[in-house]
């Protein structure tokens, strides 16, 4: 285990050097978060398809339980049960827009993970940083369980549990637990736990701060300690459920999957579930008595239980949908937590946008009207007014509006348009609109992925470290 | 499937160019031997241990169902359900004896498989060719199902079904089905089916030719056709039995395995079987109601059914032991077929050496006395006299002896000593003598192997071909 211990020390040192101006020490967080024996217990795996260029490189790294798809280089890094999805990386010949400048992409983009320790973290999409369009860099960064790194190169960062870095370049930042940040660029900043922050330069800005007292019951992370709270309890309760996916080389689900849909062998489907047409169910998604209508998707690490999604629903990475009746065309953002009552499901009307990191945890029956933007913390019907706004009303805002704890500044129509555009892009990329000929997306392409299983040295001084691997077409 | 078809054509052409002086065409043998769809049906796998240098390289190759252990480079080759075991390769610093000359090994030896198509073939041990001590070359060679390439570099060769190339350098040779050749060096030679031929320069020579008419019932291979006969029927009957090994990531056997023994997760153990101390059961060994005493081993592709092995028994690659009661210290050579009666097992006395490619297929109860060398074809007790010789009697031979169809020339004591030495080395290497501290061998080391699972492109023009992989420490 010597090499693995040395690696953890190396990463800790590298990240701390970056974060010295914030006086932040990642060491205590890493010390006991994953017992060393876990690193030989779970295998890593990477996908081989005819759709993405196959380039993987791993050196001096541990990849226990990690899934890799698409071009990726990992050096001196620990990926523990993470999902690294490079199936939307930029391809040679693409062009990245930066204001009025077109930046041509001269090589296929590569995810490069170096000197980092990521735990149950999702990396997806492509780097939105125009500075280095051919590399999606994750460098000297520690991410605690259930963080998302989405389109965001990060360097010298610490992401708390259930934090999301979205479409932003981060340097030397600390994101508190359950913080969601999508602001383009951020350096030398400590983002408090539970801050939901979206900013598009001077165009618009959305801010909401979760009440720390309420948040702590869902997700807490004492300085240098292990994350806890209901989210963690929930995830830990599901852990054994996924064991069959790892025992079998390719688990066959006991559910009818429609012709143009795909359900990952590393997802778990239980109870009376239904997978409609053009549906994508990603690895580590958990479905139990879940009905997914045409074009719906269940992204990595989401849980959909005793719920119905009418169609064209996006359930982003890490979303929870429990006891819910969701109409068509609803977007549920990263790590949102929707928990209805067993005998009175949460009802969400069509066209709603549930902001990332929203907590709806019912104490009484609640319905959200159609075409509404929802955020914050809702337990009763009366909370809806203070934690939502009709999209139409928001579109009319031109300078500022405050609703409950939320502050919005700038162009409301710009914000709504940008969001709708993004949702549509997600549905398109996932193959929701496939007509049998055109519009092929992940739901269709995901049907033909072969998984290669990789393991570390089982014993000796290199125990837990994976051999050096170079996989090319 | 385009790339795979092109690869088969390439190999066929390359081998034929070598064999043009023998006027031998491998093409028809390859045409339909493995249906193309099989190449995406089975995964390949390689072992990672702390005991062997980990270097694997695969390019433009198909590895369906193949197991690889130890340093190995595969280019432009098709390995179909083969076992490539490089755990006895020479290490840097070793010395190879060639007469009175010591040849130092300056680099870890590598198995290099190029332009070859091997089907259910075993490659094991190390190259005994002093000309190139750091490379074990398998080049431009076709091997039909259940051939063994043991310590034998081969170039431009065709090995028939169940043929064994043992400790010999072969160039531009054809080995007929069930031929066994151990003669040091052989070029431009067509070896007839069923010839058992051992020669150590001018020191000794052993020859036995199976009756072609009798042999055909067990193994036949019409020119350009598919192999058939009882051996093939038997193996095909077992194929489904191994499916659980491939469905599970790491099959746990329902049998007690002693502390210092190992049973590969890719072996199959059924019925009331017993694995004693210091026992090695290799991948694709099939045990059913088999009792393996202390220090016994069951090598790749062997089958031991309704049989008892008292201890320190060697069952070489591809051996069949069915309805047998085997005393201690018995050696059963490559592809030997021992089939007793259900209610009157074949009894083999202690210290016996059953020559490779021996067929004992009982029509009545038979017992082989202890310390006997056995060969040929035995069905009744009276056949034993014509197909065996007491080791003591053989040791006394100094010029020539003929027994039944067997001709032995040279030093009988030299032959017996060399054989005993080799058996002892096999037991030692397999850890049969491990005392808890000293004498660690494959039985003990095999307990800690991690298996990485590799798959080919699942679709598209590269379907069936594996990505290029370089695996290093």
Short mmCIF file of C-alpha atoms in Angstrom, two decimals, chain A residues 135-297:
data_model
loop_
_atom_site.label_atom_id
_atom_site.label_comp_id
_atom_site.label_asym_id
_atom_site.label_seq_id
_atom_site.Cartn_x
_atom_site.Cartn_y
_atom_site.Cartn_z
CA UNK A 135 -7.68 20.12 -23.06
CA UNK A 136 -10.19 19.68 -20.28
CA UNK A 137 -7.83 19.99 -17.30
CA UNK A 138 -8.51 18.69 -13.81
CA UNK A 139 -5.31 19.49 -11.98
CA UNK A 140 -4.31 19.45 -8.30
CA UNK A 141 -7.92 19.19 -7.23
CA UNK A 142 -9.75 17.32 -4.51
CA UNK A 143 -13.47 16.60 -4.88
CA UNK A 144 -15.51 15.08 -2.09
CA UNK A 145 -18.34 12.59 -2.65
CA UNK A 146 -20.98 13.43 -5.27
CA UNK A 147 -19.37 16.56 -6.64
CA UNK A 148 -19.92 17.41 -10.30
CA UNK A 149 -17.28 18.91 -12.55
CA UNK A 150 -19.23 19.85 -15.63
CA UNK A 151 -17.53 21.63 -18.50
CA UNK A 152 -15.27 23.22 -15.88
CA UNK A 153 -11.49 23.00 -15.92
CA UNK A 154 -10.29 23.16 -12.33
CA UNK A 155 -6.81 23.76 -10.97
CA UNK A 156 -5.82 23.82 -7.32
CA UNK A 157 -9.40 23.45 -6.09
CA UNK A 158 -11.34 21.75 -3.33
CA UNK A 159 -14.95 20.79 -4.04
CA UNK A 160 -17.09 19.92 -1.06
CA UNK A 161 -19.56 17.09 -1.04
CA UNK A 162 -22.42 17.53 -3.57
CA UNK A 163 -20.79 20.70 -4.91
CA UNK A 164 -21.14 21.44 -8.63
CA UNK A 165 -18.67 23.32 -10.80
CA UNK A 166 -20.57 24.12 -13.99
CA UNK A 167 -19.26 25.70 -17.23
CA UNK A 168 -16.69 27.71 -15.31
CA UNK A 169 -12.90 27.88 -15.16
CA UNK A 170 -11.81 27.53 -11.54
CA UNK A 171 -8.37 28.32 -10.18
CA UNK A 172 -7.45 28.04 -6.52
CA UNK A 173 -11.04 27.96 -5.29
CA UNK A 174 -12.88 26.19 -2.51
CA UNK A 175 -16.51 25.25 -3.12
CA UNK A 176 -18.41 24.47 0.04
CA UNK A 177 -20.72 21.48 0.17
CA UNK A 178 -23.80 21.76 -2.06
CA UNK A 179 -22.51 24.97 -3.65
CA UNK A 180 -23.41 25.35 -7.31
CA UNK A 181 -21.33 27.77 -9.35
CA UNK A 182 -21.73 28.70 -13.01
CA UNK A 183 -19.99 32.03 -13.47
CA UNK A 184 -17.56 31.64 -16.39
CA UNK A 185 -14.34 32.24 -14.43
CA UNK A 186 -13.44 32.19 -10.75
CA UNK A 187 -10.09 32.43 -8.95
CA UNK A 188 -8.89 32.56 -5.34
CA UNK A 189 -12.42 32.39 -3.98
CA UNK A 190 -14.03 30.40 -1.18
CA UNK A 191 -17.67 29.78 -2.10
CA UNK A 192 -19.88 29.14 0.93
CA UNK A 193 -21.84 25.91 1.30
CA UNK A 194 -25.26 25.96 -0.34
CA UNK A 195 -24.76 29.01 -2.53
CA UNK A 196 -26.48 28.69 -5.91
CA UNK A 197 -24.80 31.18 -8.17
CA UNK A 198 -25.25 31.68 -11.92
CA UNK A 199 -23.73 34.64 -13.69
CA UNK A 200 -23.26 35.41 -17.38
CA UNK A 201 -20.85 38.34 -17.36
CA UNK A 202 -22.95 41.53 -17.18
CA UNK A 203 -25.90 39.86 -18.86
CA UNK A 204 -27.63 38.27 -15.85
CA UNK A 205 -26.99 36.87 -12.39
CA UNK A 206 -28.97 34.46 -10.19
CA UNK A 207 -28.13 33.97 -6.50
CA UNK A 208 -29.70 31.95 -3.76
CA UNK A 209 -28.13 30.99 -0.46
CA UNK A 210 -29.43 27.90 1.35
CA UNK A 211 -30.00 28.42 5.06
CA UNK A 212 -26.95 26.74 6.66
CA UNK A 213 -29.07 25.39 9.53
CA UNK A 214 -31.53 23.68 7.17
CA UNK A 215 -28.82 22.54 4.75
CA UNK A 216 -26.85 20.79 7.48
CA UNK A 217 -29.61 18.20 7.90
CA UNK A 218 -29.23 17.26 4.22
CA UNK A 219 -25.52 17.64 3.72
CA UNK A 220 -22.87 18.75 6.16
CA UNK A 221 -19.13 18.61 6.13
CA UNK A 222 -17.34 19.62 9.32
CA UNK A 223 -13.87 21.11 8.67
CA UNK A 224 -11.57 18.20 7.97
CA UNK A 225 -14.35 15.73 8.66
CA UNK A 226 -16.48 13.28 6.73
CA UNK A 227 -19.59 14.47 4.97
CA UNK A 228 -22.88 13.46 6.57
CA UNK A 229 -26.58 14.18 6.42
CA UNK A 230 -29.62 12.75 4.66
CA UNK A 231 -28.11 12.86 1.16
CA UNK A 232 -25.15 10.80 2.29
CA UNK A 233 -27.40 8.41 4.26
CA UNK A 234 -29.53 7.94 1.17
CA UNK A 235 -26.55 7.22 -1.10
CA UNK A 236 -25.01 4.84 1.40
CA UNK A 237 -28.31 2.99 1.62
CA UNK A 238 -28.16 2.36 -2.13
CA UNK A 239 -24.56 1.20 -2.30
CA UNK A 240 -25.20 -2.54 -1.98
CA UNK A 241 -27.93 -2.31 -4.60
CA UNK A 242 -25.27 -1.78 -7.28
CA UNK A 243 -23.18 -4.82 -6.36
CA UNK A 244 -24.79 -7.09 -9.01
CA UNK A 245 -23.62 -4.65 -11.73
CA UNK A 246 -20.04 -5.26 -10.63
CA UNK A 247 -20.35 -9.01 -10.00
CA UNK A 248 -21.60 -9.65 -13.53
CA UNK A 249 -19.43 -8.83 -16.54
CA UNK A 250 -22.45 -7.34 -18.30
CA UNK A 251 -25.63 -7.21 -16.27
CA UNK A 252 -28.80 -7.83 -18.26
CA UNK A 253 -31.65 -5.80 -16.78
CA UNK A 254 -34.94 -7.41 -16.01
CA UNK A 255 -36.87 -4.66 -17.77
CA UNK A 256 -38.01 -4.12 -21.33
CA UNK A 257 -35.83 -1.44 -22.91
CA UNK A 258 -37.30 0.17 -26.01
CA UNK A 259 -35.64 -0.17 -29.39
CA UNK A 260 -33.90 3.20 -29.39
CA UNK A 261 -33.12 3.46 -25.71
CA UNK A 262 -30.21 2.27 -23.66
CA UNK A 263 -29.82 1.34 -20.03
CA UNK A 264 -26.26 1.01 -18.82
CA UNK A 265 -25.32 -2.38 -17.33
CA UNK A 266 -23.96 -0.27 -14.47
CA UNK A 267 -27.36 1.28 -13.75
CA UNK A 268 -29.77 -0.48 -11.42
CA UNK A 269 -33.41 -0.95 -12.39
CA UNK A 270 -35.79 -2.44 -9.86
CA UNK A 271 -39.47 -2.91 -9.20
CA UNK A 272 -42.04 -2.18 -11.84
CA UNK A 273 -40.08 0.21 -14.03
CA UNK A 274 -40.72 1.25 -17.61
CA UNK A 275 -38.15 2.58 -20.10
CA UNK A 276 -39.82 4.37 -23.01
CA UNK A 277 -38.45 5.22 -26.45
CA UNK A 278 -35.26 7.34 -26.87
CA UNK A 279 -34.51 7.09 -23.18
CA UNK A 280 -30.98 7.16 -21.76
CA UNK A 281 -30.28 5.58 -18.38
CA UNK A 282 -26.65 6.22 -17.44
CA UNK A 283 -24.28 4.24 -15.23
CA UNK A 284 -25.00 4.42 -11.53
CA UNK A 285 -28.53 5.73 -12.12
CA UNK A 286 -30.92 4.00 -9.72
CA UNK A 287 -34.48 3.38 -10.89
CA UNK A 288 -37.12 1.73 -8.73
CA UNK A 289 -40.75 1.72 -9.81
CA UNK A 290 -39.81 4.47 -12.24
CA UNK A 291 -41.66 5.17 -15.47
CA UNK A 292 -39.57 7.12 -17.97
CA UNK A 293 -41.54 8.39 -20.95
CA UNK A 294 -40.26 9.05 -24.46
CA UNK A 295 -37.04 11.06 -24.62
CA UNK A 296 -36.52 11.21 -20.86
CA UNK A 297 -33.06 10.72 -19.42
#
